[in-house]
PDB file of N, CA and C in Angstrom:
ATOM      1  N   MET A1137      19.396  32.626  35.592  1.00  0.00           N
ATOM      2  CA  MET A1137      19.362  31.660  35.002  1.00  0.00           C
ATOM      3  C   MET A1137      17.654  32.091  34.306  1.00  0.00           C
ATOM      4  N   ARG A1138      17.099  31.050  33.807  1.00  0.00           N
ATOM      5  CA  ARG A1138      15.821  31.389  33.217  1.00  0.00           C
ATOM      6  C   ARG A1138      14.330  31.004  34.796  1.00  0.00           C
ATOM      7  N   ARG A1139      13.462  32.117  34.614  1.00  0.00           N
ATOM      8  CA  ARG A1139      12.222  31.487  35.807  1.00  0.00           C
ATOM      9  C   ARG A1139      11.618  30.300  34.833  1.00  0.00           C
ATOM     10  N   ALA A1140      11.100  29.424  35.785  1.00  0.00           N
ATOM     11  CA  ALA A1140      10.305  28.199  34.763  1.00  0.00           C
ATOM     12  C   ALA A1140       8.473  28.626  35.169  1.00  0.00           C
ATOM     13  N   GLY A1141       8.219  29.564  35.707  1.00  0.00           N
ATOM     14  CA  GLY A1141       6.960  30.130  35.649  1.00  0.00           C
ATOM     15  C   GLY A1141       7.200  31.118  34.243  1.00  0.00           C
ATOM     16  N   ALA A1142       7.977  31.098  33.323  1.00  0.00           N
ATOM     17  CA  ALA A1142       7.752  32.443  32.170  1.00  0.00           C
ATOM     18  C   ALA A1142       7.896  31.794  31.113  1.00  0.00           C
ATOM     19  N   GLY A1143       7.322  30.398  31.124  1.00  0.00           N
ATOM     20  CA  GLY A1143       7.538  30.070  29.980  1.00  0.00           C
ATOM     21  C   GLY A1143       8.030  29.261  28.998  1.00  0.00           C
ATOM     22  N   THR A1144      10.102  29.324  30.098  1.00  0.00           N
ATOM     23  CA  THR A1144      10.717  28.772  29.598  1.00  0.00           C
ATOM     24  C   THR A1144      10.659  27.763  30.338  1.00  0.00           C
ATOM     25  N   GLU A1145      11.819  26.709  30.102  1.00  0.00           N
ATOM     26  CA  GLU A1145      12.460  25.751  31.146  1.00  0.00           C
ATOM     27  C   GLU A1145      14.456  25.965  31.096  1.00  0.00           C
ATOM     28  N   THR A1146      14.790  25.673  32.380  1.00  0.00           N
ATOM     29  CA  THR A1146      16.177  25.583  32.333  1.00  0.00           C
ATOM     30  C   THR A1146      16.958  23.954  32.205  1.00  0.00           C
ATOM     31  N   ARG A1147      18.067  24.532  32.098  1.00  0.00           N
ATOM     32  CA  ARG A1147      18.560  23.710  31.779  1.00  0.00           C
ATOM     33  C   ARG A1147      18.579  22.038  32.383  1.00  0.00           C
ATOM     34  N   ASN A1148      18.466  22.507  34.050  1.00  0.00           N
ATOM     35  CA  ASN A1148      18.465  21.264  34.431  1.00  0.00           C
ATOM     36  C   ASN A1148      16.631  20.354  34.158  1.00  0.00           C
ATOM     37  N   GLU A1149      15.898  21.323  33.852  1.00  0.00           N
ATOM     38  CA  GLU A1149      14.314  20.871  33.516  1.00  0.00           C
ATOM     39  C   GLU A1149      14.133  19.894  32.080  1.00  0.00           C
ATOM     40  N   ARG A1150      14.871  20.704  31.434  1.00  0.00           N
ATOM     41  CA  ARG A1150      15.008  20.121  29.735  1.00  0.00           C
ATOM     42  C   ARG A1150      15.812  19.417  29.787  1.00  0.00           C
ATOM     43  N   SER A1151      16.510  18.281  30.635  1.00  0.00           N
ATOM     44  CA  SER A1151      17.558  17.558  30.371  1.00  0.00           C
ATOM     45  C   SER A1151      16.623  16.243  30.711  1.00  0.00           C
ATOM     46  N   ALA A1152      16.271  16.719  32.329  1.00  0.00           N
ATOM     47  CA  ALA A1152      15.020  15.609  32.679  1.00  0.00           C
ATOM     48  C   ALA A1152      14.199  15.555  32.019  1.00  0.00           C
ATOM     49  N   ILE A1153      13.369  16.122  31.303  1.00  0.00           N
ATOM     50  CA  ILE A1153      11.676  15.994  30.317  1.00  0.00           C
ATOM     51  C   ILE A1153      12.257  15.733  29.744  1.00  0.00           C
ATOM     52  N   LEU A1154      13.664  15.058  28.769  1.00  0.00           N
ATOM     53  CA  LEU A1154      13.923  14.934  27.675  1.00  0.00           C
ATOM     54  C   LEU A1154      14.384  12.992  28.531  1.00  0.00           C
ATOM     55  N   VAL A1155      15.315  12.990  29.135  1.00  0.00           N
ATOM     56  CA  VAL A1155      15.057  11.989  29.407  1.00  0.00           C
ATOM     57  C   VAL A1155      13.854  10.995  29.637  1.00  0.00           C
ATOM     58  N   GLU A1156      12.971  11.781  30.646  1.00  0.00           N
ATOM     59  CA  GLU A1156      12.269  11.151  30.985  1.00  0.00           C
ATOM     60  C   GLU A1156      11.230  10.441  29.830  1.00  0.00           C
ATOM     61  N   LYS A1157      11.240  11.562  28.614  1.00  0.00           N
ATOM     62  CA  LYS A1157      10.796  11.053  27.539  1.00  0.00           C
ATOM     63  C   LYS A1157      11.033   9.544  26.831  1.00  0.00           C
ATOM     64  N   LEU A1158      12.421   9.772  26.638  1.00  0.00           N
ATOM     65  CA  LEU A1158      12.936   9.025  26.207  1.00  0.00           C
ATOM     66  C   LEU A1158      12.446   7.489  26.800  1.00  0.00           C
ATOM     67  N   SER A1159      12.823   7.362  28.942  1.00  0.00           N
ATOM     68  CA  SER A1159      12.618   6.642  28.497  1.00  0.00           C
ATOM     69  C   SER A1159      11.163   5.816  28.993  1.00  0.00           C
ATOM     70  N   LYS A1160      10.367   6.402  28.410  1.00  0.00           N
ATOM     71  CA  LYS A1160       8.764   6.257  27.946  1.00  0.00           C
ATOM     72  C   LYS A1160       9.013   5.539  26.968  1.00  0.00           C
ATOM     73  N   LEU A1161       9.782   6.171  25.782  1.00  0.00           N
ATOM     74  CA  LEU A1161       9.775   5.267  25.065  1.00  0.00           C
ATOM     75  C   LEU A1161      10.992   3.886  24.928  1.00  0.00           C
ATOM     76  N   GLY A1162      11.800   3.316  26.181  1.00  0.00           N
ATOM     77  CA  GLY A1162      11.503   2.184  26.281  1.00  0.00           C
ATOM     78  C   GLY A1162      13.245   2.131  26.590  1.00  0.00           C
ATOM     79  N   ARG A1163      14.037   3.276  26.019  1.00  0.00           N
ATOM     80  CA  ARG A1163      15.115   3.459  26.224  1.00  0.00           C
ATOM     81  C   ARG A1163      16.084   3.643  27.558  1.00  0.00           C
ATOM     82  N   SER A1164      17.504   2.952  27.659  1.00  0.00           N
ATOM     83  CA  SER A1164      17.835   2.688  28.845  1.00  0.00           C
ATOM     84  C   SER A1164      18.622   3.717  29.029  1.00  0.00           C
ATOM     85  N   PRO A1165      19.019   3.952  30.358  1.00  0.00           N
ATOM     86  CA  PRO A1165      20.223   4.945  30.588  1.00  0.00           C
ATOM     87  C   PRO A1165      21.229   4.932  29.976  1.00  0.00           C
ATOM     88  N   ALA A1166      21.435   3.457  30.123  1.00  0.00           N
ATOM     89  CA  ALA A1166      22.872   3.335  29.019  1.00  0.00           C
ATOM     90  C   ALA A1166      23.456   3.892  27.714  1.00  0.00           C
ATOM     91  N   GLU A1167      21.390   3.296  27.363  1.00  0.00           N
ATOM     92  CA  GLU A1167      21.158   4.215  25.441  1.00  0.00           C
ATOM     93  C   GLU A1167      21.179   5.513  25.703  1.00  0.00           C
ATOM     94  N   ILE A1168      20.586   6.230  25.958  1.00  0.00           N
ATOM     95  CA  ILE A1168      20.885   7.779  26.736  1.00  0.00           C
ATOM     96  C   ILE A1168      21.848   8.227  26.459  1.00  0.00           C
ATOM     97  N   ALA A1169      22.757   7.719  27.825  1.00  0.00           N
ATOM     98  CA  ALA A1169      24.518   7.488  27.512  1.00  0.00           C
ATOM     99  C   ALA A1169      25.394   8.211  26.385  1.00  0.00           C
ATOM    100  N   GLU A1170      25.037   7.041  25.614  1.00  0.00           N
ATOM    101  CA  GLU A1170      25.788   6.898  24.491  1.00  0.00           C
ATOM    102  C   GLU A1170      25.094   7.311  23.540  1.00  0.00           C
ATOM    103  N   ALA A1171      23.881   7.779  23.113  1.00  0.00           N
ATOM    104  CA  ALA A1171      23.935   8.472  21.855  1.00  0.00           C
ATOM    105  C   ALA A1171      23.854  10.338  22.115  1.00  0.00           C
ATOM    106  N   VAL A1172      24.192  10.378  23.819  1.00  0.00           N
ATOM    107  CA  VAL A1172      24.613  11.467  23.767  1.00  0.00           C
ATOM    108  C   VAL A1172      25.990  12.227  23.810  1.00  0.00           C
ATOM    109  N   GLY A1173      26.064  11.179  24.627  1.00  0.00           N
ATOM    110  CA  GLY A1173      28.154  10.866  24.339  1.00  0.00           C
ATOM    111  C   GLY A1173      28.197  11.449  25.979  1.00  0.00           C
ATOM    112  N   VAL A1174      27.000  11.448  27.333  1.00  0.00           N
ATOM    113  CA  VAL A1174      27.946  11.056  28.714  1.00  0.00           C
ATOM    114  C   VAL A1174      27.893   9.956  28.936  1.00  0.00           C
ATOM    115  N   SER A1175      28.496   9.792  30.450  1.00  0.00           N
ATOM    116  CA  SER A1175      28.194   8.883  30.855  1.00  0.00           C
ATOM    117  C   SER A1175      26.867   8.106  31.461  1.00  0.00           C
ATOM    118  N   PRO A1176      26.752   6.859  31.807  1.00  0.00           N
ATOM    119  CA  PRO A1176      25.215   6.746  32.338  1.00  0.00           C
ATOM    120  C   PRO A1176      25.181   6.710  33.545  1.00  0.00           C
ATOM    121  N   GLN A1177      26.266   7.803  34.290  1.00  0.00           N
ATOM    122  CA  GLN A1177      26.132   8.134  35.826  1.00  0.00           C
ATOM    123  C   GLN A1177      25.470   9.505  35.473  1.00  0.00           C
ATOM    124  N   GLN A1178      25.829   9.928  34.622  1.00  0.00           N
ATOM    125  CA  GLN A1178      25.644  11.394  34.594  1.00  0.00           C
ATOM    126  C   GLN A1178      23.562  11.268  33.892  1.00  0.00           C
ATOM    127  N   VAL A1179      23.169  10.675  33.546  1.00  0.00           N
ATOM    128  CA  VAL A1179      21.721  10.687  33.427  1.00  0.00           C
ATOM    129  C   VAL A1179      21.065  10.345  34.614  1.00  0.00           C
ATOM    130  N   TYR A1180      22.102   8.904  35.370  1.00  0.00           N
ATOM    131  CA  TYR A1180      20.713   9.095  36.443  1.00  0.00           C
ATOM    132  C   TYR A1180      21.038  10.634  37.101  1.00  0.00           C
ATOM    133  N   ASN A1181      22.289  11.098  37.134  1.00  0.00           N
ATOM    134  CA  ASN A1181      21.716  12.060  38.300  1.00  0.00           C
ATOM    135  C   ASN A1181      20.993  13.301  37.309  1.00  0.00           C
ATOM    136  N   VAL A1182      20.763  13.114  36.444  1.00  0.00           N
ATOM    137  CA  VAL A1182      19.879  14.338  35.372  1.00  0.00           C
ATOM    138  C   VAL A1182      18.957  14.036  35.430  1.00  0.00           C
ATOM    139  N   MET A1183      18.179  11.955  35.453  1.00  0.00           N
ATOM    140  CA  MET A1183      17.031  11.831  36.646  1.00  0.00           C
ATOM    141  C   MET A1183      16.607  12.620  38.006  1.00  0.00           C
ATOM    142  N   ARG A1184      17.345  11.889  38.676  1.00  0.00           N
ATOM    143  CA  ARG A1184      17.391  12.483  40.297  1.00  0.00           C
ATOM    144  C   ARG A1184      17.387  14.293  39.728  1.00  0.00           C
ATOM    145  N   ARG A1185      17.574  14.619  38.784  1.00  0.00           N
ATOM    146  CA  ARG A1185      17.459  15.751  38.911  1.00  0.00           C
ATOM    147  C   ARG A1185      18.659  17.169  39.601  1.00  0.00           C
ATOM    148  N   ASP A1186      19.593  16.575  39.901  1.00  0.00           N
ATOM    149  CA  ASP A1186      21.179  16.644  40.867  1.00  0.00           C
ATOM    150  C   ASP A1186      21.790  16.989  39.438  1.00  0.00           C
ATOM    151  N   SER A1187      21.778  17.263  38.397  1.00  0.00           N
ATOM    152  CA  SER A1187      22.618  17.778  36.987  1.00  0.00           C
ATOM    153  C   SER A1187      21.524  18.217  35.944  1.00  0.00           C
ATOM    154  N   ALA A1188      22.572  18.732  34.947  1.00  0.00           N
ATOM    155  CA  ALA A1188      21.644  18.879  33.942  1.00  0.00           C
ATOM    156  C   ALA A1188      23.244  18.711  32.999  1.00  0.00           C
ATOM    157  N   PHE A1189      22.403  18.891  31.698  1.00  0.00           N
ATOM    158  CA  PHE A1189      23.429  18.388  30.488  1.00  0.00           C
ATOM    159  C   PHE A1189      24.097  19.823  30.026  1.00  0.00           C
ATOM    160  N   SER A1190      25.119  19.781  29.842  1.00  0.00           N
ATOM    161  CA  SER A1190      25.311  20.984  28.875  1.00  0.00           C
ATOM    162  C   SER A1190      24.495  21.358  27.370  1.00  0.00           C
ATOM    163  N   PHE A1191      24.713  22.585  27.257  1.00  0.00           N
ATOM    164  CA  PHE A1191      23.120  22.766  25.966  1.00  0.00           C
ATOM    165  C   PHE A1191      23.579  22.196  24.780  1.00  0.00           C
ATOM    166  N   GLY A1192      24.600  21.697  24.418  1.00  0.00           N
ATOM    167  CA  GLY A1192      25.428  20.907  23.152  1.00  0.00           C
ATOM    168  C   GLY A1192      24.693  19.482  23.568  1.00  0.00           C
ATOM    169  N   ALA A1193      24.717  18.991  24.791  1.00  0.00           N
ATOM    170  CA  ALA A1193      24.071  17.708  25.089  1.00  0.00           C
ATOM    171  C   ALA A1193      22.951  17.280  24.812  1.00  0.00           C
ATOM    172  N   ILE A1194      22.115  19.002  25.421  1.00  0.00           N
ATOM    173  CA  ILE A1194      20.573  19.155  25.294  1.00  0.00           C
ATOM    174  C   ILE A1194      20.222  18.742  23.855  1.00  0.00           C
ATOM    175  N   GLY A1195      20.928  19.139  22.924  1.00  0.00           N
ATOM    176  CA  GLY A1195      20.290  18.761  21.417  1.00  0.00           C
ATOM    177  C   GLY A1195      20.594  17.837  20.803  1.00  0.00           C
ATOM    178  N   LYS A1196      21.651  17.199  21.507  1.00  0.00           N
ATOM    179  CA  LYS A1196      21.939  16.258  20.555  1.00  0.00           C
ATOM    180  C   LYS A1196      20.854  14.865  21.594  1.00  0.00           C
ATOM    181  N   LEU A1197      20.229  15.268  22.725  1.00  0.00           N
ATOM    182  CA  LEU A1197      19.532  14.443  22.964  1.00  0.00           C
ATOM    183  C   LEU A1197      18.523  15.040  22.698  1.00  0.00           C
ATOM    184  N   GLN A1198      18.202  16.299  22.383  1.00  0.00           N
ATOM    185  CA  GLN A1198      16.845  16.567  21.297  1.00  0.00           C
ATOM    186  C   GLN A1198      16.916  15.840  20.460  1.00  0.00           C
ATOM    187  N   LEU A1199      17.828  15.918  19.517  1.00  0.00           N
ATOM    188  CA  LEU A1199      17.448  15.174  18.236  1.00  0.00           C
ATOM    189  C   LEU A1199      17.558  13.648  18.406  1.00  0.00           C
ATOM    190  N   TYR A1200      17.698  13.059  19.131  1.00  0.00           N
ATOM    191  CA  TYR A1200      17.948  11.973  19.738  1.00  0.00           C
ATOM    192  C   TYR A1200      16.300  11.409  19.888  1.00  0.00           C
ATOM    193  N   TYR A1201      15.936  11.545  20.691  1.00  0.00           N
ATOM    194  CA  TYR A1201      14.283  11.918  21.111  1.00  0.00           C
ATOM    195  C   TYR A1201      13.351  12.212  19.812  1.00  0.00           C
ATOM    196  N   GLU A1202      13.779  12.855  19.252  1.00  0.00           N
ATOM    197  CA  GLU A1202      12.503  13.183  17.182  1.00  0.00           C
ATOM    198  C   GLU A1202      12.514  12.132  16.867  1.00  0.00           C
ATOM    199  N   SER A1203      14.177  10.842  16.904  1.00  0.00           N
ATOM    200  CA  SER A1203      14.302  10.309  15.638  1.00  0.00           C
ATOM    201  C   SER A1203      13.619   9.841  16.848  1.00  0.00           C
ATOM    202  N   GLU A1204      13.916   8.888  17.559  1.00  0.00           N
ATOM    203  CA  GLU A1204      12.419   7.563  18.774  1.00  0.00           C
ATOM    204  C   GLU A1204      11.621   8.175  18.482  1.00  0.00           C
ATOM    205  N   LEU A1205      10.902   9.248  18.313  1.00  0.00           N
ATOM    206  CA  LEU A1205       9.655   9.476  18.480  1.00  0.00           C
ATOM    207  C   LEU A1205       8.902   9.492  16.997  1.00  0.00           C
ATOM    208  N   LYS A1206       9.412   9.411  15.764  1.00  0.00           N
ATOM    209  CA  LYS A1206       9.586   8.852  14.734  1.00  0.00           C
ATOM    210  C   LYS A1206       9.681   7.504  14.768  1.00  0.00           C
ATOM    211  N   ARG A1207      10.946   6.795  15.474  1.00  0.00           N
ATOM    212  CA  ARG A1207      11.192   5.177  15.295  1.00  0.00           C
ATOM    213  C   ARG A1207       9.586   4.436  15.785  1.00  0.00           C
ATOM    214  N   ALA A1208       9.306   5.208  16.700  1.00  0.00           N
ATOM    215  CA  ALA A1208       8.421   4.734  17.610  1.00  0.00           C
ATOM    216  C   ALA A1208       6.689   5.005  16.519  1.00  0.00           C
ATOM    217  N   VAL A1209       6.310   6.404  16.448  1.00  0.00           N
ATOM    218  CA  VAL A1209       5.341   6.133  15.309  1.00  0.00           C
ATOM    219  C   VAL A1209       4.980   4.785  14.299  1.00  0.00           C
ATOM    220  N   ILE A1210       5.769   5.217  12.890  1.00  0.00           N
ATOM    221  CA  ILE A1210       6.089   4.263  12.548  1.00  0.00           C
ATOM    222  C   ILE A1210       6.196   2.729  12.373  1.00  0.00           C
ATOM    223  N   LEU A1211       6.360   2.282  14.204  1.00  0.00           N
ATOM    224  CA  LEU A1211       6.386   1.006  14.510  1.00  0.00           C
ATOM    225  C   LEU A1211       5.010   1.090  14.678  1.00  0.00           C
ATOM    226  N   ALA A1212       4.348   2.179  15.473  1.00  0.00           N
ATOM    227  CA  ALA A1212       3.014   1.458  15.759  1.00  0.00           C
ATOM    228  C   ALA A1212       2.008   2.038  14.306  1.00  0.00           C
ATOM    229  N   GLU A1213       2.256   2.576  13.638  1.00  0.00           N
ATOM    230  CA  GLU A1213       1.350   2.751  12.448  1.00  0.00           C
ATOM    231  C   GLU A1213       1.633   1.269  11.679  1.00  0.00           C
ATOM    232  N   MET A1214       3.289   0.737  11.445  1.00  0.00           N
ATOM    233  CA  MET A1214       3.270  -0.772  10.537  1.00  0.00           C
ATOM    234  C   MET A1214       2.347  -1.835  11.656  1.00  0.00           C
ATOM    235  N   GLU A1215       1.762  -2.077  12.292  1.00  0.00           N
ATOM    236  CA  GLU A1215       1.686  -2.805  13.755  1.00  0.00           C
ATOM    237  C   GLU A1215      -0.002  -2.839  13.488  1.00  0.00           C
ATOM    238  N   ARG A1216      -0.431  -1.092  13.314  1.00  0.00           N
ATOM    239  CA  ARG A1216      -1.837  -0.906  13.404  1.00  0.00           C
ATOM    240  C   ARG A1216      -2.574  -2.539  11.827  1.00  0.00           C
ATOM    241  N   LYS A1217      -1.653  -2.016  10.575  1.00  0.00           N
ATOM    242  CA  LYS A1217      -1.667  -1.955   9.879  1.00  0.00           C
ATOM    243  C   LYS A1217      -2.173  -3.441   9.274  1.00  0.00           C
ATOM    244  N   LEU A1218      -0.829  -4.160  10.017  1.00  0.00           N
ATOM    245  CA  LEU A1218      -0.955  -5.406   9.946  1.00  0.00           C
ATOM    246  C   LEU A1218      -1.973  -5.897  10.911  1.00  0.00           C
ATOM    247  N   GLU A1219      -2.813  -5.785  12.235  1.00  0.00           N
ATOM    248  CA  GLU A1219      -3.817  -5.933  12.200  1.00  0.00           C
ATOM    249  C   GLU A1219      -4.457  -5.948  12.255  1.00  0.00           C
ATOM    250  N   GLY A1220      -5.054  -4.679  11.256  1.00  0.00           N
ATOM    251  CA  GLY A1220      -6.314  -4.357  10.578  1.00  0.00           C
ATOM    252  C   GLY A1220      -6.579  -4.940   8.837  1.00  0.00           C
TER     253      GLY A1220
END
C-alpha cells in the first residue's frame, strides 16, 4: 500500500474523494452506483471509508466525475449568459 503522505492516494482515499466530489455535484449514491456498475451499498461503504472500489471501478468513477464536471461547467456558463 502506498503512503498518502508521499503524494499518492490509496484506493480507499481516491474512491472516497471521487464519491464526495460527485455528491457535491448533486449525484446521489444510486446514480453513482449505476454509473460505476456497483451496488448503492458499496457506494455507502466507500462514503464511510469502510471499503474501496476496484481499480477498474475507480477508472469508471473518474470518467463519470469528469463528464459530470464538464456538464456542470457548461450549465453554469449557459446560466451566466442568460443572466447577463
